[in-house]
PDB file of C-alpha atoms in Angstrom:
ATOM      1  CA  MET A   1      40.161 -11.477 -42.358  1.00  0.00           C
ATOM      2  CA  SER A   2      38.183 -13.381 -39.812  1.00  0.00           C
ATOM      3  CA  ALA A   3      38.550 -16.905 -38.971  1.00  0.00           C
ATOM      4  CA  PRO A   4      35.865 -19.225 -40.703  1.00  0.00           C
ATOM      5  CA  LEU A   5      33.031 -20.083 -38.556  1.00  0.00           C
ATOM      6  CA  MET A   6      33.235 -23.642 -36.965  1.00  0.00           C
ATOM      7  CA  PRO A   7      30.093 -25.524 -36.713  1.00  0.00           C
ATOM      8  CA  THR A   8      28.801 -26.169 -33.164  1.00  0.00           C
ATOM      9  CA  PRO A   9      29.128 -29.666 -32.167  1.00  0.00           C
ATOM     10  CA  LEU A  10      26.065 -31.582 -31.256  1.00  0.00           C
ATOM     11  CA  PRO A  11      25.557 -32.330 -27.702  1.00  0.00           C
ATOM     12  CA  PRO A  12      25.954 -35.773 -26.596  1.00  0.00           C
ATOM     13  CA  PRO A  13      22.989 -37.916 -26.176  1.00  0.00           C
ATOM     14  CA  TYR A  14      21.638 -38.613 -22.752  1.00  0.00           C
ATOM     15  CA  ALA A  15      22.633 -41.383 -20.621  1.00  0.00           C
ATOM     16  CA  GLY A  16      20.625 -44.498 -21.311  1.00  0.00           C
ATOM     17  CA  ALA A  17      19.799 -43.351 -24.901  1.00  0.00           C
ATOM     18  CA  GLY A  18      19.500 -46.059 -27.593  1.00  0.00           C
ATOM     19  CA  PRO A  19      21.976 -46.157 -30.507  1.00  0.00           C
ATOM     20  CA  ASP A  20      20.029 -43.683 -32.366  1.00  0.00           C
ATOM     21  CA  GLY A  21      20.697 -41.089 -29.631  1.00  0.00           C
ATOM     22  CA  VAL A  22      16.973 -41.089 -28.262  1.00  0.00           C
ATOM     23  CA  LEU A  23      16.049 -41.842 -24.751  1.00  0.00           C
ATOM     24  CA  ARG A  24      12.568 -43.365 -24.499  1.00  0.00           C
ATOM     25  CA  THR A  25      10.228 -43.919 -21.756  1.00  0.00           C
ATOM     26  CA  TYR A  26       6.731 -45.488 -21.365  1.00  0.00           C
ATOM     27  CA  LEU A  27       3.978 -45.827 -19.207  1.00  0.00           C
ATOM     28  CA  VAL A  28       0.158 -46.597 -19.101  1.00  0.00           C
ATOM     29  CA  ALA A  29      -2.114 -44.073 -17.776  1.00  0.00           C
ATOM     30  CA  ASP A  30      -3.894 -45.175 -14.484  1.00  0.00           C
ATOM     31  CA  ASP A  31      -7.067 -43.730 -12.728  1.00  0.00           C
ATOM     32  CA  ALA A  32      -5.243 -41.246 -10.883  1.00  0.00           C
ATOM     33  CA  LEU A  33      -2.940 -39.897 -13.618  1.00  0.00           C
ATOM     34  CA  ALA A  34      -5.274 -37.187 -15.064  1.00  0.00           C
ATOM     35  CA  ALA A  35      -6.001 -35.883 -11.648  1.00  0.00           C
ATOM     36  CA  ARG A  36      -2.343 -35.724 -10.981  1.00  0.00           C
ATOM     37  CA  LEU A  37      -1.484 -33.965 -14.157  1.00  0.00           C
ATOM     38  CA  CYS A  38      -4.079 -31.386 -13.545  1.00  0.00           C
ATOM     39  CA  ARG A  39      -3.128 -30.899  -9.986  1.00  0.00           C
ATOM     40  CA  GLY A  40       0.403 -30.382 -10.845  1.00  0.00           C
ATOM     41  CA  ALA A  41      -0.299 -27.888 -13.578  1.00  0.00           C
ATOM     42  CA  VAL A  42      -3.008 -25.631 -11.718  1.00  0.00           C
ATOM     43  CA  LEU A  43      -1.303 -25.736  -8.426  1.00  0.00           C
ATOM     44  CA  SER A  44       2.300 -24.935  -9.807  1.00  0.00           C
ATOM     45  CA  ARG A  45       4.228 -22.076  -8.472  1.00  0.00           C
ATOM     46  CA  GLN A  46       3.765 -20.333 -11.875  1.00  0.00           C
ATOM     47  CA  VAL A  47      -0.196 -20.336 -11.655  1.00  0.00           C
ATOM     48  CA  LEU A  48      -0.407 -19.724  -8.018  1.00  0.00           C
ATOM     49  CA  GLY A  49       2.158 -16.902  -8.243  1.00  0.00           C
ATOM     50  CA  ARG A  50       0.087 -15.132 -10.753  1.00  0.00           C
ATOM     51  CA  GLN A  51      -3.036 -15.419  -8.595  1.00  0.00           C
ATOM     52  CA  LEU A  52      -1.418 -14.374  -5.489  1.00  0.00           C
ATOM     53  CA  GLY A  53      -0.045 -11.223  -7.657  1.00  0.00           C
ATOM     54  CA  LEU A  54      -3.489 -10.234  -8.563  1.00  0.00           C
ATOM     55  CA  ALA A  55      -4.955 -10.559  -5.190  1.00  0.00           C
ATOM     56  CA  ALA A  56      -2.199  -8.404  -3.778  1.00  0.00           C
ATOM     57  CA  VAL A  57      -2.994  -5.915  -6.220  1.00  0.00           C
ATOM     58  CA  GLY A  58      -6.703  -5.921  -5.335  1.00  0.00           C
ATOM     59  CA  VAL A  59      -5.884  -5.525  -1.607  1.00  0.00           C
ATOM     60  CA  LEU A  60      -3.396  -2.708  -2.289  1.00  0.00           C
ATOM     61  CA  ALA A  61      -6.108  -0.861  -4.352  1.00  0.00           C
ATOM     62  CA  ALA A  62      -8.685  -1.326  -1.573  1.00  0.00           C
ATOM     63  CA  CYS A  63      -6.304   0.030   0.870  1.00  0.00           C
ATOM     64  CA  ALA A  64      -5.438   3.044  -1.222  1.00  0.00           C
ATOM     65  CA  ALA A  65      -9.081   3.824  -1.893  1.00  0.00           C
ATOM     66  CA  THR A  66     -10.119   3.658   1.708  1.00  0.00           C
ATOM     67  CA  LEU A  67      -7.154   5.652   2.743  1.00  0.00           C
ATOM     68  CA  PHE A  68      -8.633   8.458   0.777  1.00  0.00           C
ATOM     69  CA  ALA A  69     -11.716   8.148   3.107  1.00  0.00           C
ATOM     70  CA  GLY A  70      -9.540   9.303   5.931  1.00  0.00           C
ATOM     71  CA  ASP A  71     -11.134   6.948   8.354  1.00  0.00           C
ATOM     72  CA  VAL A  72      -8.765   4.276   9.954  1.00  0.00           C
ATOM     73  CA  ALA A  73     -11.534   2.066  11.016  1.00  0.00           C
ATOM     74  CA  VAL A  74     -13.117   1.908   7.544  1.00  0.00           C
ATOM     75  CA  THR A  75      -9.383   1.363   6.045  1.00  0.00           C
ATOM     76  CA  VAL A  76      -9.005  -1.717   8.506  1.00  0.00           C
ATOM     77  CA  ALA A  77     -12.441  -2.931   7.976  1.00  0.00           C
ATOM     78  CA  ALA A  78     -12.176  -2.713   4.015  1.00  0.00           C
ATOM     79  CA  THR A  79      -8.776  -4.274   4.145  1.00  0.00           C
ATOM     80  CA  ILE A  80      -9.789  -7.169   6.090  1.00  0.00           C
ATOM     81  CA  PHE A  81     -12.891  -7.628   3.901  1.00  0.00           C
ATOM     82  CA  MET A  82     -10.777  -7.504   0.677  1.00  0.00           C
ATOM     83  CA  VAL A  83      -8.144 -10.122   2.051  1.00  0.00           C
ATOM     84  CA  VAL A  84     -11.118 -12.458   2.987  1.00  0.00           C
ATOM     85  CA  PHE A  85     -12.962 -11.795  -0.339  1.00  0.00           C
ATOM     86  CA  MET A  86      -9.663 -12.396  -2.324  1.00  0.00           C
ATOM     87  CA  ALA A  87      -8.871 -15.547  -0.412  1.00  0.00           C
ATOM     88  CA  PHE A  88     -12.502 -16.720  -1.108  1.00  0.00           C
ATOM     89  CA  PHE A  89     -12.546 -15.775  -4.708  1.00  0.00           C
ATOM     90  CA  GLY A  90      -9.153 -17.290  -5.270  1.00  0.00           C
ATOM     91  CA  CYS A  91     -10.228 -20.584  -3.827  1.00  0.00           C
ATOM     92  CA  LEU A  92     -13.306 -20.690  -5.990  1.00  0.00           C
ATOM     93  CA  MET A  93     -11.251 -19.853  -8.905  1.00  0.00           C
ATOM     94  CA  VAL A  94      -8.899 -22.655  -8.174  1.00  0.00           C
ATOM     95  CA  GLY A  95     -11.461 -25.042  -7.485  1.00  0.00           C
ATOM     96  CA  THR A  96     -13.485 -24.275 -10.817  1.00  0.00           C
ATOM     97  CA  ILE A  97     -10.213 -24.421 -12.817  1.00  0.00           C
ATOM     98  CA  MET A  98      -9.362 -27.907 -11.022  1.00  0.00           C
ATOM     99  CA  LEU A  99     -12.909 -29.134 -11.671  1.00  0.00           C
ATOM    100  CA  VAL A 100     -12.932 -28.019 -15.453  1.00  0.00           C
ATOM    101  CA  SER A 101      -9.305 -29.016 -16.035  1.00  0.00           C
ATOM    102  CA  ARG A 102      -9.673 -32.531 -14.442  1.00  0.00           C
ATOM    103  CA  SER A 103     -12.748 -33.355 -16.373  1.00  0.00           C
ATOM    104  CA  ARG A 104     -10.912 -32.305 -19.701  1.00  0.00           C
ATOM    105  CA  MET A 105      -7.656 -34.150 -18.592  1.00  0.00           C
ATOM    106  CA  ARG A 106      -9.777 -37.226 -18.049  1.00  0.00           C
ATOM    107  CA  ARG A 107     -11.196 -37.155 -21.570  1.00  0.00           C
ATOM    108  CA  LEU A 108      -7.627 -36.671 -23.033  1.00  0.00           C
ATOM    109  CA  VAL A 109      -5.945 -39.243 -20.936  1.00  0.00           C
ATOM    110  CA  PRO A 110      -8.233 -41.902 -19.757  1.00  0.00           C
ATOM    111  CA  ALA A 111      -7.124 -44.844 -17.679  1.00  0.00           C
ATOM    112  CA  GLY A 112      -5.241 -47.354 -19.968  1.00  0.00           C
ATOM    113  CA  THR A 113      -3.984 -44.645 -22.443  1.00  0.00           C
ATOM    114  CA  PRO A 114      -0.403 -45.541 -23.471  1.00  0.00           C
ATOM    115  CA  MET A 115       1.904 -42.523 -23.043  1.00  0.00           C
ATOM    116  CA  SER A 116       5.644 -42.170 -24.172  1.00  0.00           C
ATOM    117  CA  ALA A 117       8.115 -39.646 -24.461  1.00  0.00           C
ATOM    118  CA  GLU A 118      11.504 -39.369 -26.499  1.00  0.00           C
ATOM    119  CA  PHE A 119      14.281 -37.205 -25.456  1.00  0.00           C
ATOM    120  CA  THR A 120      17.340 -35.835 -27.088  1.00  0.00           C
ATOM    121  CA  PRO A 121      19.383 -32.839 -26.103  1.00  0.00           C
ATOM    122  CA  LEU A 122      17.706 -31.055 -29.213  1.00  0.00           C
ATOM    123  CA  TRP A 123      14.140 -32.028 -29.051  1.00  0.00           C
ATOM    124  CA  ILE A 124      11.347 -33.837 -27.365  1.00  0.00           C
ATOM    125  CA  GLY A 125       8.847 -36.123 -28.648  1.00  0.00           C
ATOM    126  CA  HIS A 126       5.847 -37.331 -26.773  1.00  0.00           C
ATOM    127  CA  ARG A 127       2.729 -39.640 -27.486  1.00  0.00           C
ATOM    128  CA  VAL A 128      -0.525 -39.739 -25.672  1.00  0.00           C
ATOM    129  CA  GLY A 129      -2.579 -42.484 -27.183  1.00  0.00           C
ATOM    130  CA  ALA A 130      -2.571 -42.128 -31.050  1.00  0.00           C
ATOM    131  CA  THR A 131      -1.389 -38.518 -31.057  1.00  0.00           C
ATOM    132  CA  TYR A 132       2.515 -37.987 -31.404  1.00  0.00           C
ATOM    133  CA  SER A 133       4.202 -34.627 -31.503  1.00  0.00           C
ATOM    134  CA  VAL A 134       7.847 -33.644 -31.791  1.00  0.00           C
ATOM    135  CA  ILE A 135       8.951 -30.382 -30.583  1.00  0.00           C
ATOM    136  CA  PRO A 136      12.459 -28.703 -30.650  1.00  0.00           C
ATOM    137  CA  LEU A 137      13.786 -27.592 -27.177  1.00  0.00           C
ATOM    138  CA  GLU A 138      14.557 -24.198 -28.559  1.00  0.00           C
ATOM    139  CA  ARG A 139      10.925 -23.426 -28.843  1.00  0.00           C
ATOM    140  CA  PHE A 140      10.701 -23.422 -25.067  1.00  0.00           C
ATOM    141  CA  ASP A 141      11.629 -20.602 -22.635  1.00  0.00           C
ATOM    142  CA  ARG A 142      10.716 -22.119 -19.337  1.00  0.00           C
ATOM    143  CA  VAL A 143      10.596 -25.701 -17.983  1.00  0.00           C
ATOM    144  CA  VAL A 144       8.953 -26.323 -14.547  1.00  0.00           C
ATOM    145  CA  ALA A 145       9.919 -29.588 -13.048  1.00  0.00           C
ATOM    146  CA  GLY A 146       7.348 -30.143 -10.041  1.00  0.00           C
ATOM    147  CA  PRO A 147       6.878 -33.098  -7.939  1.00  0.00           C
ATOM    148  CA  THR A 148       4.310 -34.699 -10.140  1.00  0.00           C
ATOM    149  CA  VAL A 149       4.463 -32.947 -13.482  1.00  0.00           C
ATOM    150  CA  VAL A 150       7.069 -31.475 -16.069  1.00  0.00           C
ATOM    151  CA  MET A 151       5.694 -28.527 -18.013  1.00  0.00           C
ATOM    152  CA  LEU A 152       7.653 -27.176 -20.926  1.00  0.00           C
ATOM    153  CA  CYS A 153       6.358 -23.634 -21.416  1.00  0.00           C
ATOM    154  CA  THR A 154       6.414 -20.938 -24.116  1.00  0.00           C
ATOM    155  CA  ARG A 155       5.652 -17.409 -22.989  1.00  0.00           C
ATOM    156  CA  ARG A 156       4.634 -18.820 -19.729  1.00  0.00           C
ATOM    157  CA  ARG A 157       2.096 -21.204 -21.075  1.00  0.00           C
ATOM    158  CA  PRO A 158       2.449 -24.823 -20.793  1.00  0.00           C
ATOM    159  CA  VAL A 159       2.860 -26.457 -24.242  1.00  0.00           C
ATOM    160  CA  VAL A 160       3.853 -29.978 -23.081  1.00  0.00           C
ATOM    161  CA  LEU A 161       2.702 -31.582 -19.745  1.00  0.00           C
ATOM    162  CA  LEU A 162       4.332 -34.720 -18.863  1.00  0.00           C
ATOM    163  CA  PRO A 163       4.093 -37.012 -15.785  1.00  0.00           C
ATOM    164  CA  ARG A 164       7.176 -36.736 -13.723  1.00  0.00           C
ATOM    165  CA  GLU A 165       7.586 -40.489 -13.853  1.00  0.00           C
ATOM    166  CA  LEU A 166       7.924 -40.105 -17.614  1.00  0.00           C
ATOM    167  CA  VAL A 167      10.754 -37.801 -17.399  1.00  0.00           C
ATOM    168  CA  PRO A 168      14.304 -39.428 -16.590  1.00  0.00           C
ATOM    169  CA  PRO A 169      16.378 -37.765 -13.886  1.00  0.00           C
ATOM    170  CA  GLN A 170      19.072 -36.994 -16.397  1.00  0.00           C
ATOM    171  CA  VAL A 171      16.648 -35.067 -18.486  1.00  0.00           C
ATOM    172  CA  ILE A 172      15.516 -33.055 -15.578  1.00  0.00           C
ATOM    173  CA  ALA A 173      19.082 -32.366 -14.527  1.00  0.00           C
ATOM    174  CA  ASP A 174      19.803 -31.006 -18.105  1.00  0.00           C
ATOM    175  CA  TYR A 175      16.457 -28.947 -18.121  1.00  0.00           C
ATOM    176  CA  GLU A 176      17.722 -27.482 -14.705  1.00  0.00           C
ATOM    177  CA  SER A 177      21.107 -26.589 -16.010  1.00  0.00           C
ATOM    178  CA  ARG A 178      19.570 -24.939 -19.098  1.00  0.00           C
ATOM    179  CA  TYR A 179      16.679 -23.205 -17.508  1.00  0.00           C
ATOM    180  CA  GLY A 180      17.712 -22.963 -13.874  1.00  0.00           C
ATOM    181  CA  ARG A 181      15.756 -24.473 -10.883  1.00  0.00           C
ATOM    182  CA  SER A 182      13.346 -21.505 -11.320  1.00  0.00           C
ATOM    183  CA  GLY A 183      12.564 -22.743 -14.794  1.00  0.00           C
ATOM    184  CA  ARG A 184      13.788 -19.647 -16.557  1.00  0.00           C
ATOM    185  CA  PRO A 185      16.482 -19.656 -19.189  1.00  0.00           C
ATOM    186  CA  GLY A 186      19.968 -18.710 -18.069  1.00  0.00           C
ATOM    187  CA  ARG A 187      19.366 -18.948 -14.361  1.00  0.00           C
TER     188      ARG A 187
END
């Protein structure tokens, strides 16, 4: 006969939480907030790592293709060309993404927009203007806490993007203990 299952205790609320166990933060968006959110999301290690990986595959493919030509000078020239081309193409892509994302972010979070977040060890709630969402933390499989933004991701895609000043240090410490400094669970 096995022992009865004991219910798992609820985690304690974050330090500074109210009597209901919810830690609340607020801010009003300034002129630069949309640009900071966009820059933090687009230039995160997660996005840049993917782009660098694609560039490396392109350069390796070019090297392999020119090696079959048998001429060392052609291989070196093709490799240099591919590196320059991929660097140019990567900068062009990042610039385009930044431009499109920044204008979209400015429409979503114009200056003067009230923003708030609610944190418990089980869920996160966030408000941008009149839009409010509550999402259980178990839905996220990665949290990336950058210098300007905190991204809560599902399958490597950001679901929630918060300005760093909206996320208290004790919450970031909890996320780092859950997901590790790299942002992945269990690390």
